[in-house]
XYZ file of C-alpha atoms in Angstrom:
496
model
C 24.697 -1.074 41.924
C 21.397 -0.103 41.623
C 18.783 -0.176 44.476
C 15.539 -1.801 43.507
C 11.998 -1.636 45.613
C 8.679 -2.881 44.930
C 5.932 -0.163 43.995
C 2.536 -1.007 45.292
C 0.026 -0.578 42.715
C -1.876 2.425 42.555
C 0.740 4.801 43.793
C 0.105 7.939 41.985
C 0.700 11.694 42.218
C -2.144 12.925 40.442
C -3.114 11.369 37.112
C 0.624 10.019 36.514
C 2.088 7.279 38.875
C 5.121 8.612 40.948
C 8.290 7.863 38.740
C 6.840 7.969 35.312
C 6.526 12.050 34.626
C 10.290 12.486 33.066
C 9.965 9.783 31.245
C 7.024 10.290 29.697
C 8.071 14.078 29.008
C 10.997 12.815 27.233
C 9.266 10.406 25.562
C 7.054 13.077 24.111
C 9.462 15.225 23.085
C 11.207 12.014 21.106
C 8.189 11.499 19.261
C 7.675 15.060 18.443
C 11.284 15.249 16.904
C 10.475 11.720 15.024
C 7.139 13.277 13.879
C 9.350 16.340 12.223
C 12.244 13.720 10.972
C 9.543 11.273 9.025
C 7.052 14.508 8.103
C 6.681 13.158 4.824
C 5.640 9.480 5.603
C 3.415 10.919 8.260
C 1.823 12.915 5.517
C 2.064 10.419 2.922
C -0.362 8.005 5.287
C -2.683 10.202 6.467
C -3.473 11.055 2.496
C -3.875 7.881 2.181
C -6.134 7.336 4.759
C -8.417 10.029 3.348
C -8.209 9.593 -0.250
C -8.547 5.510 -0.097
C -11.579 4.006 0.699
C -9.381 0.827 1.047
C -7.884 2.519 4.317
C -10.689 4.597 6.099
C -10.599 2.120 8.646
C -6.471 3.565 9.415
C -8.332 6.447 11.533
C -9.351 4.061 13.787
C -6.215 2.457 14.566
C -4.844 4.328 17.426
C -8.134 5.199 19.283
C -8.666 1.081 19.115
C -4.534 0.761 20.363
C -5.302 3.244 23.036
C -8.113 0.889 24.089
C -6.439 -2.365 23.856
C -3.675 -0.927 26.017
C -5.907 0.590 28.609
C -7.778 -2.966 28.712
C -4.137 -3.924 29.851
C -2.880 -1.093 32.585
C -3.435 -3.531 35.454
C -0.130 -5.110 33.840
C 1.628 -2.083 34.779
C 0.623 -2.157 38.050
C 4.154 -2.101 39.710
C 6.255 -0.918 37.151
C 8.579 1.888 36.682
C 10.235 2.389 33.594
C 13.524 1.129 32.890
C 15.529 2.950 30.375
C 17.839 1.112 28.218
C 20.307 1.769 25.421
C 20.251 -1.739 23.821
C 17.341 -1.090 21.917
C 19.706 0.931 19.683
C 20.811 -2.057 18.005
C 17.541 -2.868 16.559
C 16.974 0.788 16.021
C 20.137 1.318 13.550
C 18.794 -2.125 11.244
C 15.021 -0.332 10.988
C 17.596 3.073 10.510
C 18.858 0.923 7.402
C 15.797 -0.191 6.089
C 14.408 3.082 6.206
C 17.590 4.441 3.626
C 16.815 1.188 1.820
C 13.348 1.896 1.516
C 14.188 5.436 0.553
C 16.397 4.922 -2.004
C 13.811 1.795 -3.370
C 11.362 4.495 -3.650
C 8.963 2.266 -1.315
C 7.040 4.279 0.796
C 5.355 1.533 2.519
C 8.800 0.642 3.477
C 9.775 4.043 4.622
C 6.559 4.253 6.832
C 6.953 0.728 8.689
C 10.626 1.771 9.422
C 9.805 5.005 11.087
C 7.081 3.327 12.880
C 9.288 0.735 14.490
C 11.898 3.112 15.263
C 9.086 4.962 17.153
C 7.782 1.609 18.881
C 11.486 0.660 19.770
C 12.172 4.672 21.135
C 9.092 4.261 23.442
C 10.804 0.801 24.424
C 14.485 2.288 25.012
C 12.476 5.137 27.115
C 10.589 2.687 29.093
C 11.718 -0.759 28.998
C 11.560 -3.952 27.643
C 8.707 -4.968 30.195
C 6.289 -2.153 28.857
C 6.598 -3.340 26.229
C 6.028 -7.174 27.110
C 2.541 -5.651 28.603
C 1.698 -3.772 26.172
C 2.348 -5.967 22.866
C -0.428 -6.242 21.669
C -1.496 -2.844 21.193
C 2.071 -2.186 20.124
C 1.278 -4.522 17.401
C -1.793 -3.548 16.078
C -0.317 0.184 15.553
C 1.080 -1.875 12.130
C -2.423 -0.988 10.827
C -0.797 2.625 10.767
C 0.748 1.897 7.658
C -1.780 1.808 4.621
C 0.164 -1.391 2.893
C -0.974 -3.793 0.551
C -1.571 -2.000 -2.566
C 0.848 -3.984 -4.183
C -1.527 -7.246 -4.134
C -4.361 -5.451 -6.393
C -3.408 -6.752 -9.453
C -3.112 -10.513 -8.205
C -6.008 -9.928 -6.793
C -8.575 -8.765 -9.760
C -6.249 -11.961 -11.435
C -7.921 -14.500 -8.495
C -11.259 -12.331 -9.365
C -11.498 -13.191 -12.479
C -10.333 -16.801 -12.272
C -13.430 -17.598 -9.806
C -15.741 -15.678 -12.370
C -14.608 -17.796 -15.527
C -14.382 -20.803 -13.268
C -18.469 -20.432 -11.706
C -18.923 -19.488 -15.523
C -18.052 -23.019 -16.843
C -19.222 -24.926 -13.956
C -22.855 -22.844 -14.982
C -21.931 -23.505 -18.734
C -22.715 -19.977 -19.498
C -20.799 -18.972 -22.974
C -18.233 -16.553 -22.461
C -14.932 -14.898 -23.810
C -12.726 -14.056 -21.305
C -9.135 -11.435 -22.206
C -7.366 -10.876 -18.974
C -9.625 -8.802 -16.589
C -12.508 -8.258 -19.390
C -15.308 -10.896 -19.965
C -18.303 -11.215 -21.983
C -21.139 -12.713 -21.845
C -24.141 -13.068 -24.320
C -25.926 -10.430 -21.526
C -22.771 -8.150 -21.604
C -18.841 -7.516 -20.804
C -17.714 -7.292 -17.470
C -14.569 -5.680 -16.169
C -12.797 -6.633 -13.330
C -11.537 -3.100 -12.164
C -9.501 -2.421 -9.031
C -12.383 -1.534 -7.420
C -13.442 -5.153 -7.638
C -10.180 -6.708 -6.394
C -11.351 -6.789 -3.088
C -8.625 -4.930 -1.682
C -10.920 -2.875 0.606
C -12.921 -5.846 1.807
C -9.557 -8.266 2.586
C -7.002 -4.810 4.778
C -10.259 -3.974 6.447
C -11.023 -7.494 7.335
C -7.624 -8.038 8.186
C -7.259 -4.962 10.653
C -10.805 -6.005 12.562
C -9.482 -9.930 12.335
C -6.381 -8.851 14.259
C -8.512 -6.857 16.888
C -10.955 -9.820 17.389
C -7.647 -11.942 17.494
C -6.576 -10.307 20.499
C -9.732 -9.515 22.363
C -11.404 -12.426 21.657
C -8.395 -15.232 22.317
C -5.515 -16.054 24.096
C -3.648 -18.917 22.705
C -1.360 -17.937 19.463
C -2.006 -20.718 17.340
C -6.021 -19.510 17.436
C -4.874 -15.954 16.950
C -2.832 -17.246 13.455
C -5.879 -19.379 12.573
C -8.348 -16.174 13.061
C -5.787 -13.890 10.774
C -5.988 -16.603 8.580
C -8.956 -17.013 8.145
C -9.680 -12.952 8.090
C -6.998 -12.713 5.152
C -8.274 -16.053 2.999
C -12.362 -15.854 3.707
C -13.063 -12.031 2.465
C -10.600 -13.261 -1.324
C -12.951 -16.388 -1.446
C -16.073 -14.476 -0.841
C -15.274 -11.374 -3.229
C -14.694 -13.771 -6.028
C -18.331 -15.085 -5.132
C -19.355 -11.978 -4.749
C -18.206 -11.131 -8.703
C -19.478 -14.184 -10.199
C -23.436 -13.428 -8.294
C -23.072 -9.946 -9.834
C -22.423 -11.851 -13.194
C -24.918 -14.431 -13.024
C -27.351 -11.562 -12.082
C -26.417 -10.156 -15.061
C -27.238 -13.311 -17.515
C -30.554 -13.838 -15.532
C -31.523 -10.345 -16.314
C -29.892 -10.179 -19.996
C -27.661 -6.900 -18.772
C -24.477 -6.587 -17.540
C -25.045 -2.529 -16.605
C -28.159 -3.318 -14.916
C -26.502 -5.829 -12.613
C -23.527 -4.166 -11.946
C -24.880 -0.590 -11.176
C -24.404 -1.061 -7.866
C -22.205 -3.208 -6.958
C -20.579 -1.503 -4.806
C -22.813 -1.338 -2.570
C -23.669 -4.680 -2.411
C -20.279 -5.569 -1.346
C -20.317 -3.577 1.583
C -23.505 -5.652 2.252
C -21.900 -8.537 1.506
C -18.491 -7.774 3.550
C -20.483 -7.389 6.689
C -22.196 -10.633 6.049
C -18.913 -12.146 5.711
C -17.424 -10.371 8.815
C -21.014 -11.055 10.728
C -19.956 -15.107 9.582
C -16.253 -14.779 11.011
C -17.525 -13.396 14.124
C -19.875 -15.942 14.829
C -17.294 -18.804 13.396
C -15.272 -17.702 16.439
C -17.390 -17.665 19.223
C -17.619 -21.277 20.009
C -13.955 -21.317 20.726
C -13.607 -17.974 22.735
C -10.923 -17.653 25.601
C -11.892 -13.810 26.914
C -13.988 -15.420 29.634
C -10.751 -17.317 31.322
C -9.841 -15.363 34.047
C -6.272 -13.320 33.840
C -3.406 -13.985 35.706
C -3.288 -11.570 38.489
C -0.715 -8.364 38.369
C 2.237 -9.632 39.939
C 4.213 -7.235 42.598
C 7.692 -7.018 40.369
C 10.942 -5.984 41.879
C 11.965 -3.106 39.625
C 14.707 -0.514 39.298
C 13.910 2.666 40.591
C 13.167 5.641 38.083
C 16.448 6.496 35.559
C 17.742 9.644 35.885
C 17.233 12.309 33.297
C 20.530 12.359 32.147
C 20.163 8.521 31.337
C 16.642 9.210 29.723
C 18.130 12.027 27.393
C 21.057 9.565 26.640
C 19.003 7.045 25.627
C 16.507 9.323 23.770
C 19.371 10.814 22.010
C 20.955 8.006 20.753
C 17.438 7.017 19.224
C 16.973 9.725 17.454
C 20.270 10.624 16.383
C 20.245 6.665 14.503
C 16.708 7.916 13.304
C 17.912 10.583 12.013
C 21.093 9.656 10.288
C 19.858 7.807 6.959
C 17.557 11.041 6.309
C 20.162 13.306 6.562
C 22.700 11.520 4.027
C 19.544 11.083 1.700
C 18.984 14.931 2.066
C 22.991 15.674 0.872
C 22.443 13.095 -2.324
C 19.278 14.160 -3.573
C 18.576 16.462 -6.577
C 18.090 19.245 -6.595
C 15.734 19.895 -9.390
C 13.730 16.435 -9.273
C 11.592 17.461 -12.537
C 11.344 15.273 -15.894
C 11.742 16.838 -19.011
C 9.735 16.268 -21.351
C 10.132 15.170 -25.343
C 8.090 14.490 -28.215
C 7.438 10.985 -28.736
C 8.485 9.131 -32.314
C 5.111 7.441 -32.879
C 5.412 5.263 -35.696
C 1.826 4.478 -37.655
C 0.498 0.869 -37.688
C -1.899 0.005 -40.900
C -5.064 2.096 -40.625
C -3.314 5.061 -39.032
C -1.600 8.385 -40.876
C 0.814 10.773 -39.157
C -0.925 14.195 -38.034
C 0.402 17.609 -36.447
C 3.013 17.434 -33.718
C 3.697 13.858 -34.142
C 0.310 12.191 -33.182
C -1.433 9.801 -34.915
C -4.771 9.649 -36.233
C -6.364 6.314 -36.287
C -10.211 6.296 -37.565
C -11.554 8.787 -35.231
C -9.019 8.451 -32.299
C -6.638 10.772 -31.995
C -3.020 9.249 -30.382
C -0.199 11.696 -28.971
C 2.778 10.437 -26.482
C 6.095 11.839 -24.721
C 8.542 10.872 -23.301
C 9.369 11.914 -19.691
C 13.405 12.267 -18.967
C 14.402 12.039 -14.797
C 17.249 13.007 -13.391
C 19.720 10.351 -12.736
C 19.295 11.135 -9.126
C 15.683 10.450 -8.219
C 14.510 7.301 -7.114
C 12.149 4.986 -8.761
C 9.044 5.911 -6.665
C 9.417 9.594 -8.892
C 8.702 7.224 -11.822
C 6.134 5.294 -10.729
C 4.190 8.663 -8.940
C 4.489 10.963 -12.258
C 3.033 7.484 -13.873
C 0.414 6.918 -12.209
C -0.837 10.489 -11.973
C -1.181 10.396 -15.980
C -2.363 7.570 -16.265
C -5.207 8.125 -13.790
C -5.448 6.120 -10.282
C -10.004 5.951 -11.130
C -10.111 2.378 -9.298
C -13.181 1.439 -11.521
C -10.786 2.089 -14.950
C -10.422 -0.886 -17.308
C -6.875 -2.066 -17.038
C -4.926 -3.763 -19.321
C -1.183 -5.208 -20.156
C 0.360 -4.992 -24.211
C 3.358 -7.072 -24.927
C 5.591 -5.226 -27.586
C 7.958 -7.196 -28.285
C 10.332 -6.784 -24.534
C 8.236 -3.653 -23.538
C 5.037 -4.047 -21.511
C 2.916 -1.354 -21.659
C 0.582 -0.923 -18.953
C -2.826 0.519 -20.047
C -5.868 2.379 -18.294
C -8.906 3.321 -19.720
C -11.491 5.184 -17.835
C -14.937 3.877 -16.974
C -17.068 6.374 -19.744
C -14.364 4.853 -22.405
C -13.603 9.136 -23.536
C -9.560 8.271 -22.285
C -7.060 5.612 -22.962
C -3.398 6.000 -21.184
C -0.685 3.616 -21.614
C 2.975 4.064 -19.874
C 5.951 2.176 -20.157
C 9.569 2.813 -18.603
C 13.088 2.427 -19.497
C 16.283 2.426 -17.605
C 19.946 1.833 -18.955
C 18.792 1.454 -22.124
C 16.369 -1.705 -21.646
C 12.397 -1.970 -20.324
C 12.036 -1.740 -16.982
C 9.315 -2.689 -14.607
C 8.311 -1.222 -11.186
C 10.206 -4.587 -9.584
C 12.657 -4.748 -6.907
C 15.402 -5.263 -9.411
C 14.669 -2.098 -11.056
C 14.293 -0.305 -7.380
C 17.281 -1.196 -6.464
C 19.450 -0.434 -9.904
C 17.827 2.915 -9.757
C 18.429 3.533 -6.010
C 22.421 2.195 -6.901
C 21.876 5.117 -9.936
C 20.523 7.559 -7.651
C 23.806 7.819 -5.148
C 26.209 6.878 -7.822
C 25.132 8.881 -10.660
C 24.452 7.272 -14.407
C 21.371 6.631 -16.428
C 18.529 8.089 -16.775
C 14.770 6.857 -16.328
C 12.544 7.638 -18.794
C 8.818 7.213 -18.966
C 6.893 6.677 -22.134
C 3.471 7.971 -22.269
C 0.808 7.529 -25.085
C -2.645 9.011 -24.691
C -6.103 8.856 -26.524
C -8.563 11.885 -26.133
C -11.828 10.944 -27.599
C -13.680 14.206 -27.969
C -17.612 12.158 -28.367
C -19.561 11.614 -25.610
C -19.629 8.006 -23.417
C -18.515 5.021 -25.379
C -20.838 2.018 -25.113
C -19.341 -1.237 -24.128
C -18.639 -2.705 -28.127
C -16.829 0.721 -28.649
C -14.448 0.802 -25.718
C -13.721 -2.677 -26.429
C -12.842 -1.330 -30.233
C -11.051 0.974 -29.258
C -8.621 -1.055 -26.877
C -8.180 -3.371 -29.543
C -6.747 -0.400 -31.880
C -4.885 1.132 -29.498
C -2.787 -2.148 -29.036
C -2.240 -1.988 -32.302
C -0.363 0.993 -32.063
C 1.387 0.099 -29.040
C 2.637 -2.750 -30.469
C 4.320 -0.968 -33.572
C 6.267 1.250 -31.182
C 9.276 -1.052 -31.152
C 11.407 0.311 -33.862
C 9.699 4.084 -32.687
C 9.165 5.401 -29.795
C 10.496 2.317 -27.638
C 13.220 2.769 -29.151
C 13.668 6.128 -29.004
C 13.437 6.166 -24.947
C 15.735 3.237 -25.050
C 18.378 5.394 -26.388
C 17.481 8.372 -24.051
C 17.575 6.414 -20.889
C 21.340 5.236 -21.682
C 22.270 8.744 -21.701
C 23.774 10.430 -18.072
């Protein structure tokens, strides 16, 4: 039976309270073996950080945790940590969704299952009530994860709704395909850049800070993360549509939309500058906090218990990675085949099977993975030729049961469509297709392959009426690939 006492607050020997050094030297150690195990998600996020503007904000994430929690350390007044093994149970399901994630090829996935099997090793080191004290900047370490890439596409589709939508109620003529629209002034393109994404995770992360700084009750917490998820969507649509009207007032749709950009940022704050002072009126920071309670607690575990715990933690972390490291391949490379591409009216075959169509030039492969990759190999090698320029014109042909997904870069000089195929049918980036793939990957089968078909245009810039020209042409050709080259990686992708 364990002998319990009651720590006055304060008790300290030197910077550490008495009874906390072990733990918090095994707890280091813990995180510096997860930090090797999940290397690549580590690495994966802090790219992204850097590289997207949509998640600058991520640096800030743990300096504003680390404040949040020393707001709270007069909650730990008292408290000694209390080392338990039951956190393991939770520990093995994020151990599972990690492989599941893995073998998915979700990365997002991967990195918010190592960081809750971090969160629950710091809680199997220290206890359950840390980490009832120190929730909430537990919680906001979810901003860690650079998620919600996903939603762009849904959102330049809300975009553009509002635009056509403001359009009519305006009566302003207009022609509206997908993400393009034209107006007598211009064509406008509702590029990634204009989905908002930026605006709505960034307003999310500082909605969840004012959240908990700012109130105590939950249901106002919800209605402020709410609010910080649905205002900043409303407001970039407005946003789009002003930049549009600007444009027919001034009879130029470049003129207007120069810098738009810019005025977003302007026009986030505003919107953030709103929320804030939406939320005052109902603020609960000023009620006075309960007082730090004197808690009976256990007295400090014993290293061997600490290392016990710490162990099992790490060896259930470790686990999925190391059966995902015995059924990977080896040689993860595509290989790479010349494309059938069949000629549409207009078109004649050239050299090395591309096409020439007027004064485009057309060329595609096809890209054949090993069966034993997962579907985030596909959708990486994709996306990297296809070009991830967040102000690129994007665009969806239906051939037949193939969906090609098209780019086309802002000075109109490259056009990239991709398309995949897996056991011999069209595949998407899905779940369904994640998981059949991640099934492939540990089973062996099929093949993925990846269709690409490019267009180089060696002139300078295209103006708006060309670009639009020569998207038009290059569905054509796109959508006489069924008997050709769809067909053709069809037949590949059946083949082990």
């Amino acid at each position: 039976m364990s002998t319990t006492r009651t720590v006055p607050p304060g008790t300290a020997a030197g910077f550490i309270p008495q009874g906390w050094m072990s733990a918090l030297l095994v707890l280091l150690l813990s995180f510096a073996a997860l930090g090797a195990l999940f290397s690549s998600e580590v690495a994966a996020a802090v790219d992204t950080w850097d590289r997207s503007t949509a998640y600058n904000h991520c640096w800030l994430v743990l300096p504003i945790a680390g404040w949040l929690a020393w707001t709270r350390r007069e909650r730990l007044a008292g408290m000694l940590p209390q080392s338990t093994a039951l956190f393991a149970i939770p520990a093995l399901g994020a151990a599972l969704a990690w492989l599941a994630a893995e073998r998915l090829g979700i990365m997002e996935g991967r990195q918010f299952a190592a960081l809750a099997l971090a969160v629950l090793a710091l809680l199997s080191v220290l206890g359950w009530r840390f980490g009832r004290a120190m929730a909430a900047p537990l919680a906001y370490l979810v901003f860690l994860v650079p998620f919600g890439a996903f939603a762009v596409p849904a959102l330049q589709r809300v975009t553009a709704w509002m635009i056509v939508m403001g359009l009519q109620i305006f009566g302003i003529p207009h022609y509206a395909d997908e993400l393009v629209i034209e107006i007598p002034a211009g064509v406008f393109l509702v590029a990634e850049a204009c989905a908002g994404l930026r605006f709505t995770i960034a307003s999310l992360a500082f909605g969840a800070l004012y959240a908990l700084v700012m109130f105590r009750s939950p249901g106002r917490r919800l209605m402020v993360l709410v609010l910080a998820l649905v205002v900043p969507i409303l407001a970039n649509g407005l946003r789009a549509l002003g930049i549009v009207l600007l444009g027919h007032h001034l009879g130029s749709a470049e003129a207007a939309a120069a810098d738009h950009l810019v005025y977003g940022w302007v026009f986030f704050s505003a919107v953030i500058m709103a929320l804030v002072l939406l939320g005052l009126p109902f603020r609960q920071d000023t009620a006075e906090a309960a007082p730090p309670r004197n808690t009976e607690v256990s007295a400090p575990p014993r290293p061997a218990l600490l290392l016990g715990v710490a162990g099992l933690q790490l060896a259930i972390a470790g686990a999925p990675a190391l059966v995902t490291g015995l059924t990977r391949d080896a040689n993860g490379e595509p290989r790479a085949v010349a494309a059938a591409l069949l000629p549409p009216d207009g078109c004649t075959a050239a050299e090395a099977g591309a096409l020439r169509c007027q004064d485009l030039v057309l060329a595609g492969q096809l890209l054949l993975f090993p069966p034993h990759v997962t579907w985030s190999a596909v959708t990486a090698e994709g996306n990297r030729l296809a070009g991830e320029d967040d102000e690129a014109a994007t665009f969806t042909v239906a051939a037949g049961d193939t969906a090609w997904r098209g780019r086309q870069s802002p000075d109109g000089r490259r056009l990239v469509a991709v398309a995949s195929w897996l056991d011999g049918r069209p595949a998407g980036g899905g779940i369904r297709t994640r998981a059949e793939q991640g099934w492939n990957s540990l089973r062996g089968g099929a093949r993925p392959v990846l269709a690409v078909v490019s267009v180089q245009v060696q002139a300078g810039n295209r103006d708006a009426a060309a670009r639009l020209r020569d998207r038009a042409l290059f569905r054509r050709v796109l959508e006489a690939q069924g008997p050709g080259a769809a067909r053709q990686a069809a037949d590949l992708s059946r083949q082990p």
